[in-house]
Amino acid sequence: MQHWLVKSEPFKYSWEKFNKDGRTFWDGVRNYQARNNLRAMQEGDLVLFYHSNEGKEIVGVAKVVREAYQDPTTDDANWVVVDLSPVETLKTPVTLEQIKADPKLQDIGLVKQGRLSVMGLKREEFDYILELGSK
């Protein structure tokens, strides 16, 4: 199993809306590195959901329920989506400020590649963020 983080601006697609929907395809990715990460996702992989711009915090955990397929919002075959379903809301959101201040998380993409919308995480990083969010 691999671990991931996806970003969404809450005014465009919030964690609350995602929970109401119960499932969504993750579209709108137009960066090649992020697209390659979507292609690498496998059914059952766990994904942290991050509110970007407003909030700047990890708010929940989702899972991949369908692997990469053609993005239905474009005819361009270069772009793909995956289907995600919410798993759980973090008890306490983990803020970008906390992440940047924590020596254990200095190498994650959220710090190193702040503009990347879909990124991989090491299992230890994922588990540690979950631990921070359970307090």
Coordinates of N, CA and C in Angstrom, one line a residue:
M1 N 0.8 -1.2 0.0 CA 0.0 0.0 0.0 C 0.9 1.2 0.0
Q2 N 0.4 2.2 -0.8 CA 1.1 3.5 -0.8 C 0.2 4.5 -0.1
H3 N 0.9 5.7 0.2 CA 0.2 6.7 0.9 C 0.4 8.0 0.2
W4 N -0.7 8.9 0.2 CA -0.7 10.1 -0.7 C -1.3 11.2 0.1
L5 N -1.2 12.4 -0.5 CA -1.8 13.6 0.0 C -2.4 14.3 -1.2
V6 N -3.7 14.7 -1.2 CA -4.3 15.5 -2.2 C -4.7 16.9 -1.6
K7 N -4.7 17.9 -2.5 CA -5.1 19.2 -2.0 C -6.3 19.7 -2.7
S8 N -7.2 20.4 -2.0 CA -8.3 21.0 -2.6 C -8.6 22.3 -1.8
E9 N -9.0 23.3 -2.6 CA -9.4 24.6 -2.0 C -10.8 24.4 -1.5
P10 N -11.0 24.7 -0.2 CA -12.3 24.3 0.4 C -13.5 25.0 -0.3
F11 N -13.3 26.2 -0.9 CA -14.4 26.9 -1.6 C -14.7 26.2 -2.9
K12 N -13.8 25.4 -3.4 CA -14.1 24.6 -4.6 C -14.6 23.2 -4.3
Y13 N -13.9 22.6 -3.4 CA -14.4 21.2 -3.0 C -13.9 20.9 -1.6
S14 N -14.7 21.0 -0.6 CA -14.3 20.9 0.8 C -14.5 19.5 1.3
W15 N -13.8 19.2 2.4 CA -13.9 17.9 3.1 C -15.4 17.6 3.4
E16 N -16.1 18.6 3.8 CA -17.5 18.5 4.2 C -18.4 18.0 3.0
K17 N -18.1 18.7 1.8 CA -18.8 18.3 0.6 C -18.5 16.9 0.2
F18 N -17.2 16.6 0.3 CA -16.7 15.2 -0.1 C -17.4 14.2 0.8
N19 N -17.6 14.4 2.1 CA -18.3 13.5 3.0 C -19.8 13.4 2.6
K20 N -20.4 14.5 2.2 CA -21.8 14.4 1.8 C -21.9 13.6 0.5
D21 N -21.0 13.8 -0.4 CA -21.0 13.1 -1.7 C -20.7 11.6 -1.5
G22 N -19.8 11.3 -0.6 CA -19.5 9.9 -0.3 C -18.4 9.3 -1.2
R23 N -18.2 9.9 -2.4 CA -17.3 9.4 -3.4 C -17.2 10.5 -4.4
T24 N -16.0 10.6 -5.0 CA -15.8 11.6 -6.1 C -14.6 11.2 -7.0
F25 N -14.6 11.7 -8.2 CA -13.4 11.5 -9.0 C -12.5 12.7 -8.8
W26 N -11.2 12.5 -8.7 CA -10.3 13.6 -8.4 C -9.8 14.2 -9.7
D27 N -10.4 15.3 -10.2 CA -10.1 15.9 -11.5 C -9.4 17.2 -11.4
G28 N -9.2 17.8 -12.5 CA -8.6 19.1 -12.6 C -7.0 19.1 -12.5
V29 N -6.4 18.0 -12.4 CA -4.9 17.9 -12.3 C -4.3 18.2 -13.7
R30 N -3.5 19.3 -13.7 CA -2.9 19.6 -15.0 C -1.4 19.8 -14.8
N31 N -0.8 19.1 -13.9 CA 0.6 19.1 -13.7 C 1.1 17.7 -13.9
Y32 N 2.2 17.5 -14.7 CA 2.6 16.2 -15.1 C 3.0 15.3 -13.9
Q33 N 3.7 15.9 -12.9 CA 4.2 15.1 -11.7 C 2.9 14.7 -10.9
A34 N 2.0 15.6 -10.7 CA 0.8 15.2 -10.0 C 0.0 14.2 -10.8
R35 N -0.1 14.3 -12.1 CA -0.8 13.3 -13.0 C -0.1 11.9 -12.8
N36 N 1.2 11.9 -12.8 CA 1.9 10.6 -12.7 C 1.7 10.0 -11.3
N37 N 1.5 10.9 -10.3 CA 1.1 10.3 -9.0 C -0.3 9.7 -9.0
L38 N -1.2 10.4 -9.7 CA -2.5 9.8 -9.8 C -2.5 8.4 -10.5
R39 N -1.7 8.4 -11.6 CA -1.5 7.1 -12.3 C -0.9 6.0 -11.4
A40 N -0.1 6.4 -10.4 CA 0.5 5.4 -9.5 C -0.4 4.9 -8.4
M41 N -1.5 5.6 -8.2 CA -2.4 5.2 -7.1 C -3.0 3.9 -7.4
Q42 N -3.2 3.1 -6.3 CA -3.8 1.8 -6.5 C -5.0 1.7 -5.5
E43 N -6.0 0.9 -5.9 CA -7.2 0.7 -5.1 C -6.8 0.3 -3.7
G44 N -7.3 1.0 -2.7 CA -7.0 0.7 -1.3 C -6.0 1.6 -0.7
D45 N -5.2 2.3 -1.6 CA -4.2 3.3 -1.0 C -4.9 4.3 -0.2
L46 N -4.3 4.8 0.9 CA -4.8 5.8 1.7 C -4.3 7.2 1.3
V47 N -5.2 8.2 1.5 CA -4.9 9.5 1.0 C -5.3 10.6 2.1
L48 N -4.4 11.5 2.4 CA -4.7 12.6 3.3 C -5.3 13.7 2.5
F49 N -6.4 14.3 3.0 CA -7.1 15.4 2.3 C -6.7 16.7 3.0
Y50 N -6.1 17.6 2.2 CA -5.6 18.9 2.6 C -6.4 20.0 2.1
H51 N -6.8 20.9 2.9 CA -7.5 22.2 2.5 C -6.4 23.2 2.2
S52 N -6.3 23.6 0.9 CA -5.2 24.6 0.6 C -5.9 26.0 0.5
N53 N -5.0 27.0 0.5 CA -5.4 28.4 0.5 C -6.1 28.8 1.7
E54 N -7.4 28.3 2.0 CA -8.1 28.7 3.2 C -7.9 27.5 4.2
G55 N -7.5 27.8 5.4 CA -7.3 26.7 6.4 C -5.9 26.2 6.4
K56 N -5.4 25.8 5.2 CA -4.1 25.2 5.1 C -3.8 24.1 6.2
E57 N -4.7 23.1 6.1 CA -4.6 22.0 7.1 C -5.1 20.7 6.5
I58 N -4.5 19.6 7.0 CA -5.0 18.3 6.7 C -6.2 18.0 7.6
V59 N -7.3 17.6 6.9 CA -8.6 17.5 7.7 C -9.1 16.1 7.7
G60 N -8.6 15.2 6.8 CA -9.2 13.9 6.8 C -8.4 12.9 6.0
V61 N -9.0 11.6 6.1 CA -8.3 10.5 5.4 C -9.4 9.9 4.4
A62 N -8.9 9.7 3.2 CA -9.7 9.1 2.1 C -9.0 7.8 1.6
K63 N -9.7 7.1 0.8 CA -9.0 5.9 0.1 C -9.3 5.9 -1.3
V64 N -8.4 5.3 -2.1 CA -8.6 5.2 -3.5 C -9.6 4.0 -3.8
V65 N -10.7 4.2 -4.5 CA -11.7 3.2 -4.7 C -11.7 2.8 -6.2
R66 N -11.1 3.6 -7.0 CA -10.9 3.2 -8.5 C -9.7 3.8 -9.0
E67 N -8.9 3.0 -9.7 CA -7.6 3.5 -10.2 C -7.7 4.4 -11.4
A68 N -6.6 4.9 -11.8 CA -6.6 6.0 -12.9 C -7.4 5.6 -14.1
Y69 N -8.2 6.6 -14.6 CA -8.9 6.5 -15.9 C -9.0 7.9 -16.5
Q70 N -9.4 7.9 -17.8 CA -9.5 9.2 -18.5 C -10.3 10.2 -17.7
D71 N -9.7 11.4 -17.6 CA -10.4 12.5 -17.0 C -11.7 12.9 -17.8
P72 N -12.9 12.7 -17.2 CA -14.1 13.0 -18.0 C -14.3 14.5 -18.3
T73 N -13.5 15.4 -17.7 CA -13.7 16.8 -17.9 C -12.9 17.4 -19.1
T74 N -12.1 16.5 -19.7 CA -11.3 16.9 -20.9 C -11.2 15.7 -21.9
D75 N -11.1 16.1 -23.2 CA -10.9 15.1 -24.2 C -9.4 14.7 -24.4
D76 N -8.5 15.5 -23.7 CA -7.1 15.3 -23.8 C -6.7 14.0 -23.0
A77 N -6.2 13.0 -23.7 CA -5.9 11.7 -23.1 C -4.7 11.7 -22.2
N78 N -4.0 12.9 -22.1 CA -2.9 13.0 -21.1 C -3.4 13.0 -19.7
W79 N -4.6 13.3 -19.4 CA -5.0 13.6 -18.1 C -6.0 12.5 -17.5
V80 N -5.8 12.2 -16.3 CA -6.5 11.1 -15.6 C -7.1 11.6 -14.3
V81 N -8.0 10.7 -13.8 CA -8.6 10.9 -12.5 C -8.6 9.6 -11.8
V82 N -8.7 9.6 -10.4 CA -9.0 8.4 -9.6 C -10.2 8.7 -8.8
D83 N -10.9 7.7 -8.4 CA -12.1 7.8 -7.5 C -11.6 7.7 -6.1
L84 N -12.1 8.6 -5.2 CA -11.8 8.6 -3.8 C -13.0 8.5 -3.0
S85 N -13.0 7.9 -1.8 CA -14.1 7.9 -0.8 C -13.5 8.3 0.5
P86 N -14.3 9.1 1.3 CA -13.8 9.5 2.6 C -13.8 8.3 3.6
V87 N -12.8 8.3 4.4 CA -12.7 7.2 5.4 C -13.0 7.8 6.8
E88 N -12.2 8.9 7.2 CA -12.5 9.5 8.5 C -12.0 10.9 8.6
T89 N -12.6 11.7 9.4 CA -12.2 13.1 9.7 C -11.2 13.0 10.8
L90 N -10.2 13.8 10.7 CA -9.2 13.9 11.8 C -9.9 14.6 13.0
K91 N -9.6 14.1 14.2 CA -10.1 14.8 15.4 C -9.7 16.2 15.5
T92 N -8.4 16.4 15.1 CA -7.8 17.8 15.1 C -7.1 18.0 13.8
P93 N -7.5 19.0 13.0 CA -6.8 19.2 11.8 C -5.3 19.5 12.0
V94 N -4.4 19.0 11.1 CA -3.0 19.2 11.2 C -2.6 20.4 10.3
T95 N -2.2 21.5 10.8 CA -1.9 22.7 10.0 C -0.6 22.7 9.3
L96 N -0.5 23.4 8.3 CA 0.7 23.6 7.5 C 1.8 24.2 8.5
E97 N 1.4 25.1 9.3 CA 2.3 25.7 10.3 C 2.9 24.6 11.2
Q98 N 2.1 23.7 11.7 CA 2.6 22.6 12.5 C 3.6 21.7 11.7
I99 N 3.2 21.4 10.5 CA 4.0 20.5 9.7 C 5.4 21.2 9.4
K100 N 5.4 22.4 9.0 CA 6.6 23.1 8.8 C 7.5 23.2 10.0
A101 N 6.9 23.3 11.2 CA 7.7 23.4 12.4 C 8.2 22.1 13.0
D102 N 7.7 21.0 12.4 CA 8.0 19.6 12.9 C 9.2 19.0 12.2
P103 N 10.3 18.8 12.9 CA 11.5 18.2 12.2 C 11.2 16.9 11.5
K104 N 10.3 16.1 12.0 CA 10.0 14.8 11.4 C 9.3 14.9 10.0
L105 N 8.8 16.1 9.7 CA 8.1 16.3 8.5 C 8.7 17.3 7.5
Q106 N 10.0 17.6 7.7 CA 10.6 18.6 6.9 C 10.8 18.2 5.4
D107 N 10.8 16.9 5.2 CA 11.1 16.4 3.8 C 9.8 16.1 3.0
I108 N 8.6 16.3 3.5 CA 7.4 15.9 2.8 C 7.2 17.0 1.7
G109 N 6.5 16.5 0.6 CA 6.2 17.4 -0.5 C 5.4 18.6 -0.2
L110 N 4.6 18.6 0.9 CA 3.9 19.8 1.3 C 4.8 20.9 1.7
V111 N 6.0 20.6 2.2 CA 7.0 21.6 2.6 C 7.9 21.8 1.4
K112 N 8.4 20.8 0.7 CA 9.4 20.9 -0.3 C 8.8 21.3 -1.7
Q113 N 7.6 20.9 -2.0 CA 7.0 21.2 -3.3 C 5.5 21.7 -3.0
G114 N 5.5 22.9 -2.4 CA 4.2 23.4 -1.9 C 3.1 23.6 -3.0
R115 N 3.4 23.7 -4.2 CA 2.4 23.9 -5.3 C 1.9 22.6 -5.9
L116 N 2.5 21.4 -5.6 CA 2.1 20.1 -6.1 C 0.8 19.7 -5.4
S117 N -0.2 19.3 -6.3 CA -1.5 19.1 -5.7 C -1.8 17.6 -5.4
V118 N -1.0 16.7 -5.9 CA -1.1 15.3 -5.5 C 0.3 14.8 -5.3
M119 N 0.6 14.3 -4.1 CA 2.0 13.9 -3.7 C 2.0 12.6 -2.9
G120 N 3.1 11.9 -3.0 CA 3.3 10.7 -2.2 C 3.8 11.0 -0.9
L121 N 3.5 10.1 0.1 CA 4.1 10.3 1.4 C 4.7 8.9 1.8
K122 N 5.7 9.0 2.7 CA 6.2 7.7 3.3 C 5.2 7.3 4.3
R123 N 5.2 6.0 4.6 CA 4.2 5.5 5.5 C 4.4 6.1 6.9
E124 N 5.7 6.3 7.3 CA 6.0 6.9 8.6 C 5.5 8.3 8.7
E125 N 5.6 9.1 7.6 CA 5.0 10.4 7.6 C 3.5 10.4 7.7
F126 N 2.9 9.5 6.9 CA 1.4 9.4 7.0 C 1.0 9.1 8.4
D127 N 1.6 8.0 9.0 CA 1.2 7.6 10.3 C 1.4 8.7 11.4
Y128 N 2.5 9.4 11.2 CA 2.8 10.5 12.2 C 1.8 11.6 12.1
I129 N 1.4 12.0 10.9 CA 0.3 13.0 10.7 C -1.0 12.5 11.3
L130 N -1.3 11.2 11.1 CA -2.5 10.7 11.7 C -2.5 10.8 13.2
E131 N -1.3 10.5 13.8 CA -1.1 10.6 15.2 C -1.3 12.0 15.7
L132 N -0.7 13.0 15.0 CA -0.9 14.4 15.3 C -2.4 14.8 15.2
G133 N -3.1 14.2 14.3 CA -4.5 14.6 14.1 C -5.5 13.9 15.0
S134 N -5.0 13.0 15.8 CA -5.8 12.2 16.7 C -5.8 12.8 18.1
K135 N -5.1 13.9 18.3 CA -5.0 14.5 19.6 C -6.1 15.5 19.9

